PDB file of C-alpha atoms in Angstrom:
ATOM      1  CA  UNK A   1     181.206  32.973  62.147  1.00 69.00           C
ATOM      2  CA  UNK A   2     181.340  36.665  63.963  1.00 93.00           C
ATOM      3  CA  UNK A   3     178.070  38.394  64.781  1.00 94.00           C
ATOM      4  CA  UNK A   4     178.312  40.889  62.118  1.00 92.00           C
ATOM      5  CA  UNK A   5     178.197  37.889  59.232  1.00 93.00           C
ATOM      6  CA  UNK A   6     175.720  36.542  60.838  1.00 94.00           C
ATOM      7  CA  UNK A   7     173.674  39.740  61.273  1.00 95.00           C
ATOM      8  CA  UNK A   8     174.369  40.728  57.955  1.00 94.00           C
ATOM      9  CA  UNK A   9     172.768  36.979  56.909  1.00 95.00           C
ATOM     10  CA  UNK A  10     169.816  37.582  59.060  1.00 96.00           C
ATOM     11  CA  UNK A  11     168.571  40.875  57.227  1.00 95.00           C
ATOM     12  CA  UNK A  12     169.465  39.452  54.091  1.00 96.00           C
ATOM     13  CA  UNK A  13     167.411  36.865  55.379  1.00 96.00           C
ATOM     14  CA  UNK A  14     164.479  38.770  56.226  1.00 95.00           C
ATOM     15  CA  UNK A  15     164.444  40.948  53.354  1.00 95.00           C
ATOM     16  CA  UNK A  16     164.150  37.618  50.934  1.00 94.00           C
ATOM     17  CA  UNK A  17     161.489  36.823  52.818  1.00 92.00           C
ATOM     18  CA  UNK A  18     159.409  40.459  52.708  1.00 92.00           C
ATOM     19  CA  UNK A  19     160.136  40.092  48.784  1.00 92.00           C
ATOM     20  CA  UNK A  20     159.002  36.647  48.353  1.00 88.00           C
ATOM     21  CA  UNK A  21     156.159  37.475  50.369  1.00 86.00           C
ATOM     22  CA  UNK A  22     154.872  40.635  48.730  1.00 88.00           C
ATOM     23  CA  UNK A  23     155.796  38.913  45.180  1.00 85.00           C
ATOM     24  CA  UNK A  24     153.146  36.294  45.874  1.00 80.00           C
ATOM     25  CA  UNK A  25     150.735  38.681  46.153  1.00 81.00           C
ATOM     26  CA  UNK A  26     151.493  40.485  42.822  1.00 80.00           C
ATOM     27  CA  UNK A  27     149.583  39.161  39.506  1.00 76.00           C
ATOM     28  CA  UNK A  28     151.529  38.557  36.829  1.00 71.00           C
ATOM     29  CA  UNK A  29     149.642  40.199  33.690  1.00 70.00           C
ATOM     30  CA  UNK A  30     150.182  36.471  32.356  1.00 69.00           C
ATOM     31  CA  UNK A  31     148.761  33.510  33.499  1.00 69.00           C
ATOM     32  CA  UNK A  32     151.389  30.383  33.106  1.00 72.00           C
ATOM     33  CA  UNK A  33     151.569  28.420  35.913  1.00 70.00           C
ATOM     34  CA  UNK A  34     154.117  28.052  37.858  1.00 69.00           C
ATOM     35  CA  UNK A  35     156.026  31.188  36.432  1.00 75.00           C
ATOM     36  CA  UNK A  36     156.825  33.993  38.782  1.00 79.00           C
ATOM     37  CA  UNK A  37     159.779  36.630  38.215  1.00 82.00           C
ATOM     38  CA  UNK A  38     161.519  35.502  41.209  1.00 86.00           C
ATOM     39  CA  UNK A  39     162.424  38.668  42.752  1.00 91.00           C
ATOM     40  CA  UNK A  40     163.862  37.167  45.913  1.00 91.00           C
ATOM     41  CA  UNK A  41     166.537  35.123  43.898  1.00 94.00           C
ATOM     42  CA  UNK A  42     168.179  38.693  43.595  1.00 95.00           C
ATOM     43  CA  UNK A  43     168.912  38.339  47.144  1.00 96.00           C
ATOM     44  CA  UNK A  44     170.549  34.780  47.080  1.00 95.00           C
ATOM     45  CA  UNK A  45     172.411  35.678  43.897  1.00 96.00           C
ATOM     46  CA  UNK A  46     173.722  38.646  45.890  1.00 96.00           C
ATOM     47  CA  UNK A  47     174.561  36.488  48.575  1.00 96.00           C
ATOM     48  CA  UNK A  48     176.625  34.097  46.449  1.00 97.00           C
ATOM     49  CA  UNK A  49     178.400  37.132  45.179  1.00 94.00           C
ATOM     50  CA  UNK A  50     179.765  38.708  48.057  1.00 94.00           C
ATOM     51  CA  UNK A  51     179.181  36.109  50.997  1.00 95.00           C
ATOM     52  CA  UNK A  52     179.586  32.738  49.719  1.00 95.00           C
ATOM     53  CA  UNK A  53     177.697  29.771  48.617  1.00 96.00           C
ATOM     54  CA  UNK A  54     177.346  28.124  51.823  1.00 96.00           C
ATOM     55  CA  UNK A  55     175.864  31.536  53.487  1.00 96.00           C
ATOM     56  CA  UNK A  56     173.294  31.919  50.354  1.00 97.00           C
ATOM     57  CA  UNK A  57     172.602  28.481  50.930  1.00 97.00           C
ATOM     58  CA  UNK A  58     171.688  29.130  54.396  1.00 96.00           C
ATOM     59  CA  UNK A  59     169.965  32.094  53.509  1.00 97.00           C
ATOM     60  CA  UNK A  60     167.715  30.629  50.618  1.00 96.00           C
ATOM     61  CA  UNK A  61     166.652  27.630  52.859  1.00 96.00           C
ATOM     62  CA  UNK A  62     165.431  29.579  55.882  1.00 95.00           C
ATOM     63  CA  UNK A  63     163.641  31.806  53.571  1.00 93.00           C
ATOM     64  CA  UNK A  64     162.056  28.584  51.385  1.00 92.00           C
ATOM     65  CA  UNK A  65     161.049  27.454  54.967  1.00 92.00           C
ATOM     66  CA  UNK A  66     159.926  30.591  56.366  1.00 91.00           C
ATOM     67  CA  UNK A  67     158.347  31.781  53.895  1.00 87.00           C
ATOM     68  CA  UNK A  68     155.896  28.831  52.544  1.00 86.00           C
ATOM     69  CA  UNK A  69     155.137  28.364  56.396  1.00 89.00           C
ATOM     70  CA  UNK A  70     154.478  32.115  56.943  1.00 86.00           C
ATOM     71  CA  UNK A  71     152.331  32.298  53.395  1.00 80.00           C
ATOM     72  CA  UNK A  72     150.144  29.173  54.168  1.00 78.00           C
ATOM     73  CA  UNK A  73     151.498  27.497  51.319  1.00 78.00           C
ATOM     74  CA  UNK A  74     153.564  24.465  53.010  1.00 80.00           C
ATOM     75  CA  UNK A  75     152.580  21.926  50.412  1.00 80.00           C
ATOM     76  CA  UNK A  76     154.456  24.124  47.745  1.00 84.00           C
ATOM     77  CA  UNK A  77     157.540  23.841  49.810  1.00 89.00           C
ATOM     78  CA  UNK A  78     158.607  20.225  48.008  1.00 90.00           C
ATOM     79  CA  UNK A  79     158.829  22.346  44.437  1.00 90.00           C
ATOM     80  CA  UNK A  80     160.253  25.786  46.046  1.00 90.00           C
ATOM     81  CA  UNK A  81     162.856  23.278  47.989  1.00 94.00           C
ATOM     82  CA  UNK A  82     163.694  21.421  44.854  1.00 94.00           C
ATOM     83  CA  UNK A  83     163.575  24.860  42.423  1.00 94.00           C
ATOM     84  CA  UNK A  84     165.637  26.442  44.604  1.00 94.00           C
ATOM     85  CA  UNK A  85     168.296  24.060  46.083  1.00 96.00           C
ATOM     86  CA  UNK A  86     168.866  23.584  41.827  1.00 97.00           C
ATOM     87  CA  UNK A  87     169.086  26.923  41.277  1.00 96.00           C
ATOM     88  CA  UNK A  88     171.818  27.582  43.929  1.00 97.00           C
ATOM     89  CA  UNK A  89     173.911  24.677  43.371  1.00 97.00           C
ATOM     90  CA  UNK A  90     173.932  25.957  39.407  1.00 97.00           C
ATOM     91  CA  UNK A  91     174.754  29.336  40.249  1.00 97.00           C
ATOM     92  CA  UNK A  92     177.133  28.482  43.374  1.00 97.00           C
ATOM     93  CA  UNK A  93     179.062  26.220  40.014  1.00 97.00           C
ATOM     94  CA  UNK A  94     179.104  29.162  38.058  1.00 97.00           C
ATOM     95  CA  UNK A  95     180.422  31.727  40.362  1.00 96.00           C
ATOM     96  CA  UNK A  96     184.255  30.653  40.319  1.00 96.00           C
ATOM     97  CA  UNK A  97     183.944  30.769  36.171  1.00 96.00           C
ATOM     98  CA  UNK A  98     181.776  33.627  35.877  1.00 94.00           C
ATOM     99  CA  UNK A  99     182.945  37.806  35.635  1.00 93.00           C
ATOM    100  CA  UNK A 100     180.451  40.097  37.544  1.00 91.00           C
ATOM    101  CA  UNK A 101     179.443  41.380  34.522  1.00 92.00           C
ATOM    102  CA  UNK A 102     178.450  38.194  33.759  1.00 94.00           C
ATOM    103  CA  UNK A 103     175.835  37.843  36.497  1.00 95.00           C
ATOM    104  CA  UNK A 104     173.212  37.659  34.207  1.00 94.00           C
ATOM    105  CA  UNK A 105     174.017  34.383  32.688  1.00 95.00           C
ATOM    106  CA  UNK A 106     174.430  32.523  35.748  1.00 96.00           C
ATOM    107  CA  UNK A 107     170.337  34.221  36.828  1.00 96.00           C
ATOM    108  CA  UNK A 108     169.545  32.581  33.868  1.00 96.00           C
ATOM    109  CA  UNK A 109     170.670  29.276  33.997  1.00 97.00           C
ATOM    110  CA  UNK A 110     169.723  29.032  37.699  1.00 96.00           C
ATOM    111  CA  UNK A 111     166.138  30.085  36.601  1.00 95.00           C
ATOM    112  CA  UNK A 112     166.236  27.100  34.649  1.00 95.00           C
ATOM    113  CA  UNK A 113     167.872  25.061  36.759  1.00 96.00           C
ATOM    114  CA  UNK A 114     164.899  26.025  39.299  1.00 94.00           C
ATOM    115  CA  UNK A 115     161.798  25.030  36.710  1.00 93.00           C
ATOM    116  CA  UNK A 116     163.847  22.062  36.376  1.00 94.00           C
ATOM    117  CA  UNK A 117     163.862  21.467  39.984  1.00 94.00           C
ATOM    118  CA  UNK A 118     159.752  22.451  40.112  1.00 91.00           C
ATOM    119  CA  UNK A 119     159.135  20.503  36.994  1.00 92.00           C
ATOM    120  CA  UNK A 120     161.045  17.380  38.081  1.00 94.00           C
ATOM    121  CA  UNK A 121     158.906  17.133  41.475  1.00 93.00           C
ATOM    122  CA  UNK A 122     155.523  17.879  39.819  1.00 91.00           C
ATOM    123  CA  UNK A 123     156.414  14.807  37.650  1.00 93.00           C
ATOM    124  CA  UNK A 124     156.869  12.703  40.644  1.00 93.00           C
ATOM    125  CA  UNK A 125     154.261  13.697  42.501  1.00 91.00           C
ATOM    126  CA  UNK A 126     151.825  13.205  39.561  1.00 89.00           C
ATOM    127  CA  UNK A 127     153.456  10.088  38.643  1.00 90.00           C
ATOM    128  CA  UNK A 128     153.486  11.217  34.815  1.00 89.00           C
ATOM    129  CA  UNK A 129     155.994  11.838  32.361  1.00 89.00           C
ATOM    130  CA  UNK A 130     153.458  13.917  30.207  1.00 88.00           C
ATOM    131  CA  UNK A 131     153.907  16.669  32.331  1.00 85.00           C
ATOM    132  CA  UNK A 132     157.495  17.157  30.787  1.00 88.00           C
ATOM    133  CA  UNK A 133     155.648  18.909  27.529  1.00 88.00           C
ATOM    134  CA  UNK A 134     155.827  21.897  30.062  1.00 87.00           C
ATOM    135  CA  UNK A 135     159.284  22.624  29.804  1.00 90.00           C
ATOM    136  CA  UNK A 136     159.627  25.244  26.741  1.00 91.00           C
ATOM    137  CA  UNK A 137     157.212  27.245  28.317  1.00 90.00           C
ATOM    138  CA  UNK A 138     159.177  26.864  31.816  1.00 90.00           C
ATOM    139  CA  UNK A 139     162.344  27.173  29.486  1.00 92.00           C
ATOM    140  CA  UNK A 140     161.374  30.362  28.001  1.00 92.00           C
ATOM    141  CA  UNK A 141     160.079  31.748  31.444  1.00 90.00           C
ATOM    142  CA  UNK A 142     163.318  30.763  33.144  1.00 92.00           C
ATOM    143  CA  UNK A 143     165.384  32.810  30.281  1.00 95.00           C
ATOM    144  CA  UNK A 144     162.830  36.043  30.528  1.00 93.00           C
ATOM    145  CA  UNK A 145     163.039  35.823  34.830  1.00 92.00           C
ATOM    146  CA  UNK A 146     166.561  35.097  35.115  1.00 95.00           C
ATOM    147  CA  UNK A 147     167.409  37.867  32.943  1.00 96.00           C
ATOM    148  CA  UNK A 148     165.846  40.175  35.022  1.00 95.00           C
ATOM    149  CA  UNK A 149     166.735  38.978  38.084  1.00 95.00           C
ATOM    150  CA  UNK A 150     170.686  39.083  37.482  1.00 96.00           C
ATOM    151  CA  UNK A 151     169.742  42.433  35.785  1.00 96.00           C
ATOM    152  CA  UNK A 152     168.251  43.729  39.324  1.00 95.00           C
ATOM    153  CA  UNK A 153     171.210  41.765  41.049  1.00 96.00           C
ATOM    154  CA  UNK A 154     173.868  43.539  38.967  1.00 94.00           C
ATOM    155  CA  UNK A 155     172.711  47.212  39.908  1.00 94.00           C
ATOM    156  CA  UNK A 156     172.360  46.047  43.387  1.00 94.00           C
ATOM    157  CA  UNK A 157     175.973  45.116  43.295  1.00 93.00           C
ATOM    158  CA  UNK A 158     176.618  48.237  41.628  1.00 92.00           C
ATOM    159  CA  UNK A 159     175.051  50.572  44.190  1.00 91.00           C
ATOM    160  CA  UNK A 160     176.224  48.570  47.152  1.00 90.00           C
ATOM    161  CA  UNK A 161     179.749  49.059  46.319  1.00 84.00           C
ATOM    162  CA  UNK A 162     179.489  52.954  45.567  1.00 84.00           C
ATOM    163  CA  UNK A 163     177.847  53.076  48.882  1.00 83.00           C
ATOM    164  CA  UNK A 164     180.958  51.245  50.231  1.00 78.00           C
ATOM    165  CA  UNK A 165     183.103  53.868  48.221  1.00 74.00           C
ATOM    166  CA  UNK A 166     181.264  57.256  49.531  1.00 61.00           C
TER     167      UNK A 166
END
């Protein structure tokens, strides 16, 4: 890997982490738990897209890491490692099939793969199954989030390449 990749990683890196950290310190005007837009997910759907998934990867678990240390919140670091490992293999899948235009769709899906992920380790840890009536109200979240995200992640991509152009 040449030090410009890996440069480029590490501010992707970092800026992940600023957005995950000022996004847990937004209210949502809704209070469902466990549902947050997921801002930061811009940054490893970006990374997919014009990186790789192996360099996202990298990416989203230094920031998981990093972040829940820096936040105080290490015991949440079993769901956001779980949510977000699910998340990125979904949307790593999708990449090869997907058009850029299509971005969108593969947010979505990895917002539901990542309340899968979440949901799927909150049932473990709690040892109960009933905890699975959750999931159309993670379901619905993960299609309202993941719209927005690959929304936010298509005009990045947008505006990065007429930056590239001018």
């Amino acid at each position: 890997m040449n030090v410009k990749k890996l440069t480029y990683m590490a501010m992707l890196t970092a800026i992940s982490m600023i957005v995950f950290l000022i996004e847990a310190q937004i209210p949502l005007p809704f209070a469902i738990p466990g549902v947050k837009l997921g801002i930061a997910n811009v940054i490893t759907l970006y990374a997919i897209w014009t990186l790789g998934w192996k360099e996202a990867g990298a990416i989203l678990i230094i920031r998981i890491f990093l972040g829940n240390v820096i936040a105080g919140n290490v015991m949440a670091m079993a769901y956001s490692l779980a949510g977000g490992l699910l998340c990125w293999v979904i949307m790593s899948l999708l990449k090869p099939i997907m058009k850029r235009s299509q971005i969108w769709i593969m947010s979505i899906l990895g917002a539901i793969g990542h309340n899968a992920g979440q949901l799927a380790v909150a049932i473990a840890i709690s040892g109960t199954a009933a905890m699975a009536w959750y999931a159309p109200v993670l379901l619905v979240a993960g299609v309202i989030t993941g719209a927005f995200t690959g929304y936010l992640t298509q005009i990045l991509l947008s505006h990065m390449d007429k930056l590239k152009t001018n």
